[in-house]
Structures are given as C-alpha cells and as structure tokens.
Amino acid sequence: MADHSTTSHGAPAGSHDGHADEHHGIAHTASVKVLLGTWGALMVLTVLTVLATRIDLGTNTNLALAMLVAVIKASLVCVFFMHLKYDKLFHTVVLVGGILAAALFVGYTLLDSNQYQ
C-alpha cells in the first residue's frame, strides 16, 4: 500500500504549515473623525434629498437629483464604512462604477416610464 503520511508538498500529514496558524486581524481602523465626518455628510445628503422632494423642479430634475444623491451616499458608505478606501483602488473603482451604472440604468428607465402612463 502507498504511504499517506506526507502531504503533496512534503510536510508530514499531521503538521500545520506556518500560514495556517496566522491570524489576520484588522489591518487598519478608521478614525472617529473620519467616521463622524462621513456620518455628517450622509445626514446632510439625507436632508438635501428630503428638501428636494418639497421643491418642484420638474419630475425629471427631481428624479435626477434624488438618484445623484443616492449614488453619492452609497459611494460614501462603501468607501468609508466598508473600508474600501483602505483596500486596493481597483476594488473601489469597480464598486463605485457598478453603483453608477445601476443608477444610470434605473434613472433612465424611470425617466422613460412617463410615456407609458
């Protein structure tokens, strides 16, 4: 019978390599100033959204403004609260780009829906 006492890379079957025992903790922490600043920006944008609904700028303009504010708020949450700022730039660009694309498609769909009512 074959001897199965070693793994494919030659280490004894019962041993652990050095990487298995490493614990990856939090690599960074966001300062309270950054978190409060982000929260403040989200609150200001929320107030802006509420105020924009009370002013009649036209259906299309109100919708565009609401979508713009929603995209900015979603981007702030992802970049700061989900710590994408501290991750690779590529991940941030992909996520924010996806949010912008989704907002663009939803916005144009909603703008076009008036013709069918």
CSV table of C-alpha atoms in Angstrom, one decimal:
chain,number,residue,atom,x,y,z
A,1,MET,CA,0.0,0.0,0.0
A,2,ALA,CA,1.1,3.6,-0.5
A,3,ASP,CA,2.4,5.6,2.3
A,4,HIS,CA,0.0,8.5,3.0
A,5,SER,CA,1.9,10.1,5.8
A,6,THR,CA,3.1,13.1,3.9
A,7,THR,CA,1.2,15.8,2.1
A,8,SER,CA,1.7,16.9,-1.5
A,9,HIS,CA,4.3,19.4,-0.6
A,10,GLY,CA,6.3,17.0,1.6
A,11,ALA,CA,5.3,18.1,5.0
A,12,PRO,CA,4.1,15.4,7.5
A,13,ALA,CA,0.4,14.8,7.2
A,14,GLY,CA,-0.4,15.9,10.8
A,15,SER,CA,1.7,19.1,10.8
A,16,HIS,CA,0.5,22.6,10.1
A,17,ASP,CA,2.4,24.9,7.8
A,18,GLY,CA,3.2,28.3,9.1
A,19,HIS,CA,0.4,30.1,7.3
A,20,ALA,CA,-2.4,28.0,8.9
A,21,ASP,CA,-1.7,29.4,12.4
A,22,GLU,CA,-1.5,33.1,11.4
A,23,HIS,CA,-4.4,35.2,12.5
A,24,HIS,CA,-5.2,38.1,10.3
A,25,GLY,CA,-6.6,40.9,12.4
A,26,ILE,CA,-7.8,44.3,11.3
A,27,ALA,CA,-5.2,45.9,9.2
A,28,HIS,CA,-6.5,49.4,9.8
A,29,THR,CA,-9.0,51.3,11.8
A,30,ALA,CA,-10.9,54.4,10.7
A,31,SER,CA,-10.5,57.3,13.0
A,32,VAL,CA,-13.6,58.7,14.8
A,33,LYS,CA,-13.1,62.0,12.9
A,34,VAL,CA,-13.4,60.2,9.6
A,35,LEU,CA,-16.5,58.2,10.7
A,36,LEU,CA,-18.2,61.2,12.1
A,37,GLY,CA,-17.4,63.2,9.0
A,38,THR,CA,-18.9,60.5,6.8
A,39,TRP,CA,-21.9,60.3,9.0
A,40,GLY,CA,-22.3,64.1,8.9
A,41,ALA,CA,-22.1,64.0,5.1
A,42,LEU,CA,-24.7,61.3,4.9
A,43,MET,CA,-27.0,63.4,7.2
A,44,VAL,CA,-26.6,66.5,5.0
A,45,LEU,CA,-27.3,64.5,1.9
A,46,THR,CA,-30.4,63.0,3.5
A,47,VAL,CA,-31.7,66.5,4.4
A,48,LEU,CA,-30.9,67.6,0.8
A,49,THR,CA,-33.0,64.7,-0.5
A,50,VAL,CA,-35.9,65.5,1.7
A,51,LEU,CA,-35.8,69.2,0.8
A,52,ALA,CA,-35.6,68.3,-2.9
A,53,THR,CA,-38.9,66.5,-2.7
A,54,ARG,CA,-40.6,69.6,-1.3
A,55,ILE,CA,-39.4,71.8,-4.2
A,56,ASP,CA,-40.9,71.1,-7.6
A,57,LEU,CA,-38.1,71.2,-10.1
A,58,GLY,CA,-39.9,69.1,-12.5
A,59,THR,CA,-40.3,65.3,-12.4
A,60,ASN,CA,-37.2,64.6,-14.3
A,61,THR,CA,-35.0,67.0,-12.4
A,62,ASN,CA,-36.2,65.8,-9.0
A,63,LEU,CA,-35.6,62.2,-10.1
A,64,ALA,CA,-32.1,63.0,-11.4
A,65,LEU,CA,-31.2,64.9,-8.2
A,66,ALA,CA,-32.5,62.1,-6.0
A,67,MET,CA,-30.6,59.5,-8.0
A,68,LEU,CA,-27.4,61.6,-7.8
A,69,VAL,CA,-27.7,62.0,-4.0
A,70,ALA,CA,-28.4,58.2,-3.6
A,71,VAL,CA,-25.3,57.3,-5.7
A,72,ILE,CA,-23.1,59.7,-3.6
A,73,LYS,CA,-24.5,58.3,-0.3
A,74,ALA,CA,-24.0,54.7,-1.5
A,75,SER,CA,-20.4,55.5,-2.5
A,76,LEU,CA,-19.6,57.1,0.8
A,77,VAL,CA,-20.9,54.1,2.7
A,78,CYS,CA,-18.9,51.7,0.6
A,79,VAL,CA,-15.7,53.7,0.6
A,80,PHE,CA,-15.6,54.7,4.3
A,81,PHE,CA,-17.8,52.4,6.3
A,82,MET,CA,-16.9,49.2,4.3
A,83,HIS,CA,-13.3,50.3,4.3
A,84,LEU,CA,-12.8,50.3,0.6
A,85,LYS,CA,-10.7,53.4,0.9
A,86,TYR,CA,-8.0,51.2,2.6
A,87,ASP,CA,-8.3,48.4,0.1
A,88,LYS,CA,-6.9,48.3,-3.5
A,89,LEU,CA,-8.1,51.1,-5.7
A,90,PHE,CA,-9.4,48.6,-8.2
A,91,HIS,CA,-12.0,47.3,-5.8
A,92,THR,CA,-13.3,50.9,-5.1
A,93,VAL,CA,-13.4,51.7,-8.8
A,94,VAL,CA,-15.3,48.6,-9.6
A,95,LEU,CA,-17.8,49.0,-6.8
A,96,VAL,CA,-18.4,52.7,-7.4
A,97,GLY,CA,-18.6,52.2,-11.2
A,98,GLY,CA,-21.2,49.4,-10.6
A,99,ILE,CA,-23.3,51.7,-8.4
A,100,LEU,CA,-23.1,54.5,-11.0
A,101,ALA,CA,-24.0,52.1,-13.8
A,102,ALA,CA,-27.0,50.8,-11.9
A,103,ALA,CA,-28.2,54.3,-11.0
A,104,LEU,CA,-27.8,55.3,-14.7
A,105,PHE,CA,-29.9,52.4,-15.9
A,106,VAL,CA,-32.6,52.8,-13.2
A,107,GLY,CA,-32.7,56.6,-13.7
A,108,TYR,CA,-33.2,56.3,-17.5
A,109,THR,CA,-35.8,53.6,-17.1
A,110,LEU,CA,-37.7,55.8,-14.6
A,111,LEU,CA,-37.4,58.9,-16.9
A,112,ASP,CA,-38.8,56.8,-19.8
A,113,SER,CA,-41.8,55.4,-17.8
A,114,ASN,CA,-43.9,58.6,-18.1
A,115,GLN,CA,-44.6,57.8,-21.8
A,116,TYR,CA,-46.4,54.6,-20.8
A,117,GLN,CA,-48.8,56.1,-18.2
